[in-house]
XYZ file of N, CA and C in Angstrom:
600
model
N 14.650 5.856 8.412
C 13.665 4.945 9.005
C 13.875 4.929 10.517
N 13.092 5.439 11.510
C 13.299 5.092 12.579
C 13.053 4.163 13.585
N 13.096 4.035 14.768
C 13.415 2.670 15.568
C 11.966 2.120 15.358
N 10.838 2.649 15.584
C 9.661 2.179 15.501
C 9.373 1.497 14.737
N 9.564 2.435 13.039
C 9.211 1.931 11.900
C 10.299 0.077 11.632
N 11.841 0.420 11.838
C 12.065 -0.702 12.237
C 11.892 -1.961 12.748
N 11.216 -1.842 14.485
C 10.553 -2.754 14.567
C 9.305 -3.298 14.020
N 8.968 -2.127 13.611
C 7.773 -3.271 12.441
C 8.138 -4.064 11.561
N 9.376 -3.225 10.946
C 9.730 -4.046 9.619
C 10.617 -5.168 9.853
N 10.647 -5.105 11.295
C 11.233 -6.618 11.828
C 10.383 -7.866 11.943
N 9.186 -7.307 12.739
C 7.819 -7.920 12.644
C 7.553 -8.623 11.586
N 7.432 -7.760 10.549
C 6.609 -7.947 9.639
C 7.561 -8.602 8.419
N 8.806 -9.095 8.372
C 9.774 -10.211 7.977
C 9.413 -10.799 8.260
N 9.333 -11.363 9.958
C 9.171 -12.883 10.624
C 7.734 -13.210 10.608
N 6.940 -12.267 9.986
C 5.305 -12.713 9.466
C 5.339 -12.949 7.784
N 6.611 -12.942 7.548
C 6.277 -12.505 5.804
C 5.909 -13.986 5.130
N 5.345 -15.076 5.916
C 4.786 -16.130 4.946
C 3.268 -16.356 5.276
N 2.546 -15.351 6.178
C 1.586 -15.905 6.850
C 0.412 -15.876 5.489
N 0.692 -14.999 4.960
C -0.447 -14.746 3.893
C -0.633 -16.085 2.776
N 0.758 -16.315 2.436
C 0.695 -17.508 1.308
C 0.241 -18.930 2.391
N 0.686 -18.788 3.611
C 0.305 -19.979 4.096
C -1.431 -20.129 4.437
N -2.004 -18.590 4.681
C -3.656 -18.559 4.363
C -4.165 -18.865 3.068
N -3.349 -18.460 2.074
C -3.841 -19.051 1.007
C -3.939 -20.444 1.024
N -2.962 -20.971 1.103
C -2.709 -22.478 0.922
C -3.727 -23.601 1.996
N -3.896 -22.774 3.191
C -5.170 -23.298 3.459
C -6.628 -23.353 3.890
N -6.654 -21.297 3.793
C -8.265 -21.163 3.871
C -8.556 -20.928 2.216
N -8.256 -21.070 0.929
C -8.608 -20.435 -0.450
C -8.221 -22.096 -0.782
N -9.440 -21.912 -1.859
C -8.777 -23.096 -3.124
C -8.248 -23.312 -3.876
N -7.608 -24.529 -4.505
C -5.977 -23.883 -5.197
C -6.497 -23.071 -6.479
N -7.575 -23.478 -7.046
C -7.814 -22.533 -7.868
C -8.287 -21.199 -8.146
N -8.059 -21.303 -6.511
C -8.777 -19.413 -6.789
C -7.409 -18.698 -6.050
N -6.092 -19.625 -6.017
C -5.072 -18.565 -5.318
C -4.316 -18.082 -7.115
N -3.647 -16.403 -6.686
C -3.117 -16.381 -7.739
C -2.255 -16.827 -8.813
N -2.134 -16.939 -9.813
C -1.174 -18.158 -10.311
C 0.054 -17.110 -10.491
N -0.032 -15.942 -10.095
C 1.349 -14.936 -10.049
C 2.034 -15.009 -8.475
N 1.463 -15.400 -7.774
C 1.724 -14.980 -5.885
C 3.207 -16.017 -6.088
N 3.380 -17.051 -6.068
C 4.964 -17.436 -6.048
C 6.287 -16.485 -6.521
N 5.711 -15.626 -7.773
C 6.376 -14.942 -8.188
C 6.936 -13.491 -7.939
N 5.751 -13.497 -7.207
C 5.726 -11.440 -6.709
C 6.529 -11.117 -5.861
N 7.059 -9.849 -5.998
C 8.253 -9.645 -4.936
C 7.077 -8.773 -4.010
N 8.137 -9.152 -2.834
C 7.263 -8.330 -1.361
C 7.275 -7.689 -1.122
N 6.282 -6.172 -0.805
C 6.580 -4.892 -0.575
C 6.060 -4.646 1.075
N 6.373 -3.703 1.589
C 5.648 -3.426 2.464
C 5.839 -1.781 2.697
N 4.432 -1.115 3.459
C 4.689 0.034 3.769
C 4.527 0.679 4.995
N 5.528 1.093 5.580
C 5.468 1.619 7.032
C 5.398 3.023 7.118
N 4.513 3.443 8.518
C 4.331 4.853 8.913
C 4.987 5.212 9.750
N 5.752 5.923 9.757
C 6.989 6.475 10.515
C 6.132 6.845 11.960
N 7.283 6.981 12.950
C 6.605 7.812 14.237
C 6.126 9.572 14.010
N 6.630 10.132 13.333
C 6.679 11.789 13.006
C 4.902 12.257 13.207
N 4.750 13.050 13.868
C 3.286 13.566 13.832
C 2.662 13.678 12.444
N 3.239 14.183 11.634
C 2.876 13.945 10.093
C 2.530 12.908 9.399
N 2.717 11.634 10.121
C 2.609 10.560 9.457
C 3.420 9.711 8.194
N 4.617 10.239 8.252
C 5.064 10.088 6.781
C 4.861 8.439 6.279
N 5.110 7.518 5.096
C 5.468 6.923 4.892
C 6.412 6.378 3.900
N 7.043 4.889 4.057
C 7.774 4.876 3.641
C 8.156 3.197 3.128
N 8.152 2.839 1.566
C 7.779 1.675 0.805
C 8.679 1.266 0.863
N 9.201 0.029 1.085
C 10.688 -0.810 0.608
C 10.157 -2.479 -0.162
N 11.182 -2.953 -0.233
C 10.967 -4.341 -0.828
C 11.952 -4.943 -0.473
N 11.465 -6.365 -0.393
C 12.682 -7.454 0.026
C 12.118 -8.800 -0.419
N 13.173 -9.347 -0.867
C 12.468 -11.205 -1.900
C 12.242 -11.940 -0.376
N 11.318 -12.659 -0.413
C 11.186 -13.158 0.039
C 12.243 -14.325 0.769
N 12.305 -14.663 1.646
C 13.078 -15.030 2.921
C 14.956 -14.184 3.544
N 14.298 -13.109 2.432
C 15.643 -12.119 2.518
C 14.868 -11.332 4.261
N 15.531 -11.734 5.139
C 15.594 -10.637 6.489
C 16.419 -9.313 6.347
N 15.298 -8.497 7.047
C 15.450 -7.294 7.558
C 15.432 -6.653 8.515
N 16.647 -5.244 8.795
C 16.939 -4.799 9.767
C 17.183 -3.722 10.243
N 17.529 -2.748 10.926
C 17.452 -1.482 11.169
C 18.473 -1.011 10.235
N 19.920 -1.686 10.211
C 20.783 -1.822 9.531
C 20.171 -2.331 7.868
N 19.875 -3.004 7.651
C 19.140 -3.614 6.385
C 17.902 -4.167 6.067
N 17.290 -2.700 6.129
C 15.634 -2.186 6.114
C 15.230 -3.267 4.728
N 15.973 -3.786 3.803
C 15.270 -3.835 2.370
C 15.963 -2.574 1.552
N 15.139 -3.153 0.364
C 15.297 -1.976 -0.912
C 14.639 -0.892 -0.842
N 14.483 0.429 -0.171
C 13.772 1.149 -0.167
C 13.294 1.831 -1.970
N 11.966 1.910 -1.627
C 11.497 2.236 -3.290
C 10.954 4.273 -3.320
N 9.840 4.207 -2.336
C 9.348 5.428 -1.988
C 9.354 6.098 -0.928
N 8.949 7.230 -0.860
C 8.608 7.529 0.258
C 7.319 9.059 0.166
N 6.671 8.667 1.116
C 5.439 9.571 0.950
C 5.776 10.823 1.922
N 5.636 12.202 1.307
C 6.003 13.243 2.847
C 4.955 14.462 2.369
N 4.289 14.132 3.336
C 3.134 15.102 4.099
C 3.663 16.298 4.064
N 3.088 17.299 3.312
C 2.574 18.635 4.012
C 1.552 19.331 3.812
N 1.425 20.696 4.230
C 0.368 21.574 4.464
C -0.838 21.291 2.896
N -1.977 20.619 2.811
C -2.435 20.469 1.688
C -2.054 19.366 0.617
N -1.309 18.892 0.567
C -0.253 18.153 -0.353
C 0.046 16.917 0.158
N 0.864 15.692 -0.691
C 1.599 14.725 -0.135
C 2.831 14.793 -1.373
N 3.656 14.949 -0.623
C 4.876 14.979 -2.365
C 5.216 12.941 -1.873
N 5.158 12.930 -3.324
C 5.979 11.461 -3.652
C 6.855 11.390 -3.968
N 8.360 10.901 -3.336
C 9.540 10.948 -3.663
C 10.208 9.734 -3.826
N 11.036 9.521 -4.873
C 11.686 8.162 -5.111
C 12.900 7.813 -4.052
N 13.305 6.652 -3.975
C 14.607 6.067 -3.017
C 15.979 7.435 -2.647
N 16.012 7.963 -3.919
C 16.865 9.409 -3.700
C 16.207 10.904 -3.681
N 15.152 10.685 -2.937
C 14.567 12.379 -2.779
C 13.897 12.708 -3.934
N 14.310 12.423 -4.896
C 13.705 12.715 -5.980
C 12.471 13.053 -6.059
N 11.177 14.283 -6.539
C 10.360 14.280 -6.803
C 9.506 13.495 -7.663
N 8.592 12.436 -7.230
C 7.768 12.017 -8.552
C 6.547 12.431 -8.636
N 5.790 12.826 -7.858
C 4.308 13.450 -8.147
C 3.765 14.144 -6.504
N 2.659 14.554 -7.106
C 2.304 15.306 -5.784
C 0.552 14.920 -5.676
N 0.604 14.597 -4.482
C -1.056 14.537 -4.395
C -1.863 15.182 -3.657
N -3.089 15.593 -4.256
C -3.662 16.641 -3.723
C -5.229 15.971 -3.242
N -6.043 16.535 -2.577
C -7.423 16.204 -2.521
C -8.114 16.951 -3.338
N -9.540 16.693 -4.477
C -9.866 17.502 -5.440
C -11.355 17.352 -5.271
N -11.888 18.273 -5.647
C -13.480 18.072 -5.852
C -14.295 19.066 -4.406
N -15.604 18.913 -4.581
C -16.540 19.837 -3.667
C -16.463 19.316 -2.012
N -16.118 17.705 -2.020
C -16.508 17.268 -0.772
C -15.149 16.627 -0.856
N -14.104 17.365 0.322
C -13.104 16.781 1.068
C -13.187 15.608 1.402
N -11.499 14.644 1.237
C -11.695 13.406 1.330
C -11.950 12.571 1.014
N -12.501 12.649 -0.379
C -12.987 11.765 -1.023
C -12.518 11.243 -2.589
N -12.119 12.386 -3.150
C -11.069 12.090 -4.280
C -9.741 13.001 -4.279
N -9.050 12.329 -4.578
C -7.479 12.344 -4.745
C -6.878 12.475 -5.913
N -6.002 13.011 -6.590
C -5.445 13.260 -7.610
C -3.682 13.136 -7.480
N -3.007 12.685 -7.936
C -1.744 12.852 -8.197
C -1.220 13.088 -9.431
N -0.248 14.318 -9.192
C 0.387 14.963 -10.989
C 1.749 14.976 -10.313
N 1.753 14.590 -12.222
C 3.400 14.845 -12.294
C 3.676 15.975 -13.171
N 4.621 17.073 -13.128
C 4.867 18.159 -13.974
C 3.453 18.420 -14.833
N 2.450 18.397 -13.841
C 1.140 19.442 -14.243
C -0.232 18.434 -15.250
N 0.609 17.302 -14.738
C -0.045 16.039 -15.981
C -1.106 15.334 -15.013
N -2.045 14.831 -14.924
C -2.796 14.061 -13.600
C -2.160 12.580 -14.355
N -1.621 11.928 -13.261
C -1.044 10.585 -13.115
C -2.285 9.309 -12.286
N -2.946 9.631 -11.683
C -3.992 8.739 -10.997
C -5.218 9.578 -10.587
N -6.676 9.219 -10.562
C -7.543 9.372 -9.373
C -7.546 8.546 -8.558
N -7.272 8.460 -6.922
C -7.841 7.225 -6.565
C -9.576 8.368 -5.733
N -10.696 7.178 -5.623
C -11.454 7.573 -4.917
C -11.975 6.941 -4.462
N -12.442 7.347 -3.095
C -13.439 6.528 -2.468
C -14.637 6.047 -2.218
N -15.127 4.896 -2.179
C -16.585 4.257 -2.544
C -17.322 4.253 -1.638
N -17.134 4.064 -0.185
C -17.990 3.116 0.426
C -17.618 4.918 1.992
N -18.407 4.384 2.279
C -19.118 5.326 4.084
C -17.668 5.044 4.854
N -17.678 3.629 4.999
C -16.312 3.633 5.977
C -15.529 3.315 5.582
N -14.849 3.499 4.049
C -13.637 4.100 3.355
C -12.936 2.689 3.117
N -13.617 1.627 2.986
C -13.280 -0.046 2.883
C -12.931 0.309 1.203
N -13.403 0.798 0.598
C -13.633 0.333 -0.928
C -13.202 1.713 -1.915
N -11.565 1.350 -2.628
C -11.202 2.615 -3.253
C -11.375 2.135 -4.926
N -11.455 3.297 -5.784
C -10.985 3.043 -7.061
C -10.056 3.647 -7.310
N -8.935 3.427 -8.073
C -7.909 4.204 -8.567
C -7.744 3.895 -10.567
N -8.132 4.993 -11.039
C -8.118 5.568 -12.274
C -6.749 5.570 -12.440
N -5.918 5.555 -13.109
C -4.852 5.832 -14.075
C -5.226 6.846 -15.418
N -4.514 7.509 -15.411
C -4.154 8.094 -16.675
C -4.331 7.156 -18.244
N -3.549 6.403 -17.899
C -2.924 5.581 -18.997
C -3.126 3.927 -18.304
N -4.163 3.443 -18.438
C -4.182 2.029 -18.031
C -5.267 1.390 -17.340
N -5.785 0.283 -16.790
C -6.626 -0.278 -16.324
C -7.147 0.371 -14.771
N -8.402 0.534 -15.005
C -9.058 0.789 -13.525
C -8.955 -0.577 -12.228
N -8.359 -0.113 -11.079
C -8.103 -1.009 -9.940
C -9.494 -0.786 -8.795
N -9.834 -1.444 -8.331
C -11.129 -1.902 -7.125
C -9.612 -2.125 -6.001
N -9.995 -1.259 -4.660
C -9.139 -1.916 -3.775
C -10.151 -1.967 -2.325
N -10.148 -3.080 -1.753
C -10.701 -3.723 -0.982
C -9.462 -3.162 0.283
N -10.084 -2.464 1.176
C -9.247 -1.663 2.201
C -9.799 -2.698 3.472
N -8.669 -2.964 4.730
C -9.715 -3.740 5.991
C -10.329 -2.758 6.685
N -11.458 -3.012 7.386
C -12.251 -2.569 8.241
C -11.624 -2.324 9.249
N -11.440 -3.951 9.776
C -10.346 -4.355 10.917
C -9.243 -4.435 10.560
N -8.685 -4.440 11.255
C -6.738 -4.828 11.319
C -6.400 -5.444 11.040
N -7.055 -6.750 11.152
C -6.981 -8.368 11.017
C -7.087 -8.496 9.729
N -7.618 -7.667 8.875
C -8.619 -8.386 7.548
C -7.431 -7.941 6.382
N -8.044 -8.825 5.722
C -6.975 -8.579 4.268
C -6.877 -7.346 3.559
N -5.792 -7.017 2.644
C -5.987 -5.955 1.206
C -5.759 -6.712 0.460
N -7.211 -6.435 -0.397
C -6.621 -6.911 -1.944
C -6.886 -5.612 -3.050
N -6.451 -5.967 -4.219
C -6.286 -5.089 -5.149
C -6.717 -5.938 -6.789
N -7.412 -5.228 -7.474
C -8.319 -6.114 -8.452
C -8.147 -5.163 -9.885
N -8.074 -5.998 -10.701
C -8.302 -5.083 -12.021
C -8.675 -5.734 -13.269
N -10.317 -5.271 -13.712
C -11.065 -6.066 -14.362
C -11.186 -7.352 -13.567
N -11.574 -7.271 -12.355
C -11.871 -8.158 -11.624
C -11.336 -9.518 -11.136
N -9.864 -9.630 -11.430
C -8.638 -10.283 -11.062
C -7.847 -9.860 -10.547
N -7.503 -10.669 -9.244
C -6.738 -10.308 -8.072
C -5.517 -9.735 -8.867
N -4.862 -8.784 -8.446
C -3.237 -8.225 -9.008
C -2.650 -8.055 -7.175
N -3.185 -7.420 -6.537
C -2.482 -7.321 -5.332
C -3.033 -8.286 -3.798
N -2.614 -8.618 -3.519
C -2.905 -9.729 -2.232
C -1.975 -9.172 -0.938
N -2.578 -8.568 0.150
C -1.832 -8.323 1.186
C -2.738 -8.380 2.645
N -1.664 -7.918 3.649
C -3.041 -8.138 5.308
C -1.947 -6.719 6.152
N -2.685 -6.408 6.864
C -1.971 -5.408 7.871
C -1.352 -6.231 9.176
N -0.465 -5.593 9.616
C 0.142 -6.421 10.439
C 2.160 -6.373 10.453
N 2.565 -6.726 11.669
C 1.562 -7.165 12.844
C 1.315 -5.810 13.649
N 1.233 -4.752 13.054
C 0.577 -3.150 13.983
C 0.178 -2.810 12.601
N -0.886 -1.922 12.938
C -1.610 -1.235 12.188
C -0.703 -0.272 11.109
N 0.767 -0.049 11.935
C 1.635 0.918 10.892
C 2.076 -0.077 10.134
N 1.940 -0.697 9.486
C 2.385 -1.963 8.790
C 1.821 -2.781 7.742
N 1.656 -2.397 6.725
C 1.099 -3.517 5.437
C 1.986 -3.983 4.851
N 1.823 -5.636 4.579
C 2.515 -5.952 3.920
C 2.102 -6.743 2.564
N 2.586 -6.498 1.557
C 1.833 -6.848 0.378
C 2.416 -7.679 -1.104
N 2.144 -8.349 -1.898
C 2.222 -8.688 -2.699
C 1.987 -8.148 -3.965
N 2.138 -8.203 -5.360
C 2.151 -7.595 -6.631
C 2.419 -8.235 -7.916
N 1.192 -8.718 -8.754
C 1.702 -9.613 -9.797
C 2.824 -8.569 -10.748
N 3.655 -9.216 -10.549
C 4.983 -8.550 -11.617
C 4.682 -8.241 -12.489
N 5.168 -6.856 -12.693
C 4.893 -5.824 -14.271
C 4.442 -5.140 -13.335
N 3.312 -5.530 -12.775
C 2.123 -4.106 -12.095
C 2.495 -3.457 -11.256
N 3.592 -3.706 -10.472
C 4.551 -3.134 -9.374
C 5.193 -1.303 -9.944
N 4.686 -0.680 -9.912
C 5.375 0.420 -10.917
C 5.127 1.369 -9.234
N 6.186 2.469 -9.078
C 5.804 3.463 -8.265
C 4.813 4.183 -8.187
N 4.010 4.439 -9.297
C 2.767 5.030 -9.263
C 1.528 4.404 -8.711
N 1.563 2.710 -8.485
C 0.719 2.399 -8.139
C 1.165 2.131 -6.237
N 2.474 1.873 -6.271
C 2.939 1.645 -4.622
C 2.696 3.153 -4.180
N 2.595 3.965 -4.851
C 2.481 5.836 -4.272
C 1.241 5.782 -3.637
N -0.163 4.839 -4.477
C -1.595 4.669 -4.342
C -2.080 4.322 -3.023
N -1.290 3.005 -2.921
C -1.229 1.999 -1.909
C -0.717 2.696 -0.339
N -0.031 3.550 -0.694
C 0.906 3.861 0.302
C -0.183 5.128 1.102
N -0.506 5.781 -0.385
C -1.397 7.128 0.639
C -2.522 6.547 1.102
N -2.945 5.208 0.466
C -4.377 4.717 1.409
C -3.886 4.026 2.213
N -2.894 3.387 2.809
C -2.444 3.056 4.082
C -2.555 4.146 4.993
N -2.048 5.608 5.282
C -1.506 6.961 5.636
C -3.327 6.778 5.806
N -4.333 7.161 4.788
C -5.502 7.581 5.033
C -6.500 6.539 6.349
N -6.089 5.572 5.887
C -6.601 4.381 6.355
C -6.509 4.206 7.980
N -4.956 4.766 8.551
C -3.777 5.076 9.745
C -4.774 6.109 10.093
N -5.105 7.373 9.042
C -5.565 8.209 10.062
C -7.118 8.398 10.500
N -7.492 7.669 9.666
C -8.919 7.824 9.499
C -10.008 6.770 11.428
């Protein structure tokens, strides 16, 4: 993780209540999630490297972080020629994602040992609005910001599962996850539409 990515993830500790405290007073209590107390905090940063890499960690909430003690690192996304390989906390290979179809950019595929693990694709002109298909499981709606300022959320069958905002730099999301749904395959999702989102 380098110094950059660091100071974000310094940042973006000493911001890590702003979201529940928007809930608590621009949303009504009944429309905040009844999982958000519970969810552990992820966030994903884009390295300085021309490639863009990124790179997922987690930390419970009011646990601080530091260059020295980044968090739990979970993933990490690394760019190359055509490809994004997804690798776990130890290098490990977990899937690879490719772009698929007639018109570049627009759908995505990730396999594992030759198996397709996700589509995510994109909905909307200015790339606000993804779906991501699973293999094996419920279709997700993800609400991408326009602006910088604006929220991510993440929906499935039309209930919030993910709640997050960018910040405080654009290399920087930080996010929430109703527990269970937290699996690497879906932070792999999250992570390459941050990277797309960064470069787009």
């Amino acid at each position: 993780m380098d110094r950059t990515a660091v100071s974000h993830a310094l940042a973006a500790a000493r911001h890590r209540e702003r979201w529940a405290d928007e809930w608590s007073h621009d949303v009504e209590e009944s429309r905040r999630p009844a999982w958000l107390n519970d969810a552990r905090r992820y966030y994903s940063t884009i390295g300085g490297e021309s490639a863009d890499p990124v790179s997922v960690f987690t930390a419970a909430d009011g646990e601080e972080v530091s260059g020295a003690t980044p968090g739990t690192p979970c993933l990490h996304l690394e760019p190359r020629f055509r490809l994004v390989r997804v690798l776990d906390a130890d290098g490990r290979e977990e899937g690879i994602i490719r772009s698929e179809g007639i018109v570049p950019g627009v759908r995505y595929v990730m396999g594992r040992h030759g198996n397709p693990i996700w589509v995510l694709s994109v909905r909307s002109i200015v790339r606000k609005r993804h779906t991501l298909e699973p293999a094996d499981g419920e279709t997700w709606t993800f609400d991408t910001p326009f602006f910088w300022w604006q929220h991510l959320t993440g929906t499935a069958c039309g209930v919030p599962k993910l709640v997050g905002y960018v910040g405080p730099t654009k290399r920087v999301w930080l996010m929430w996850i109703e527990p269970g749904r937290d699996t690497h395959d879906l932070l792999a999702a999250v992570a390459f539409m941050h990277r797309k989102w960064w470069r787009w």
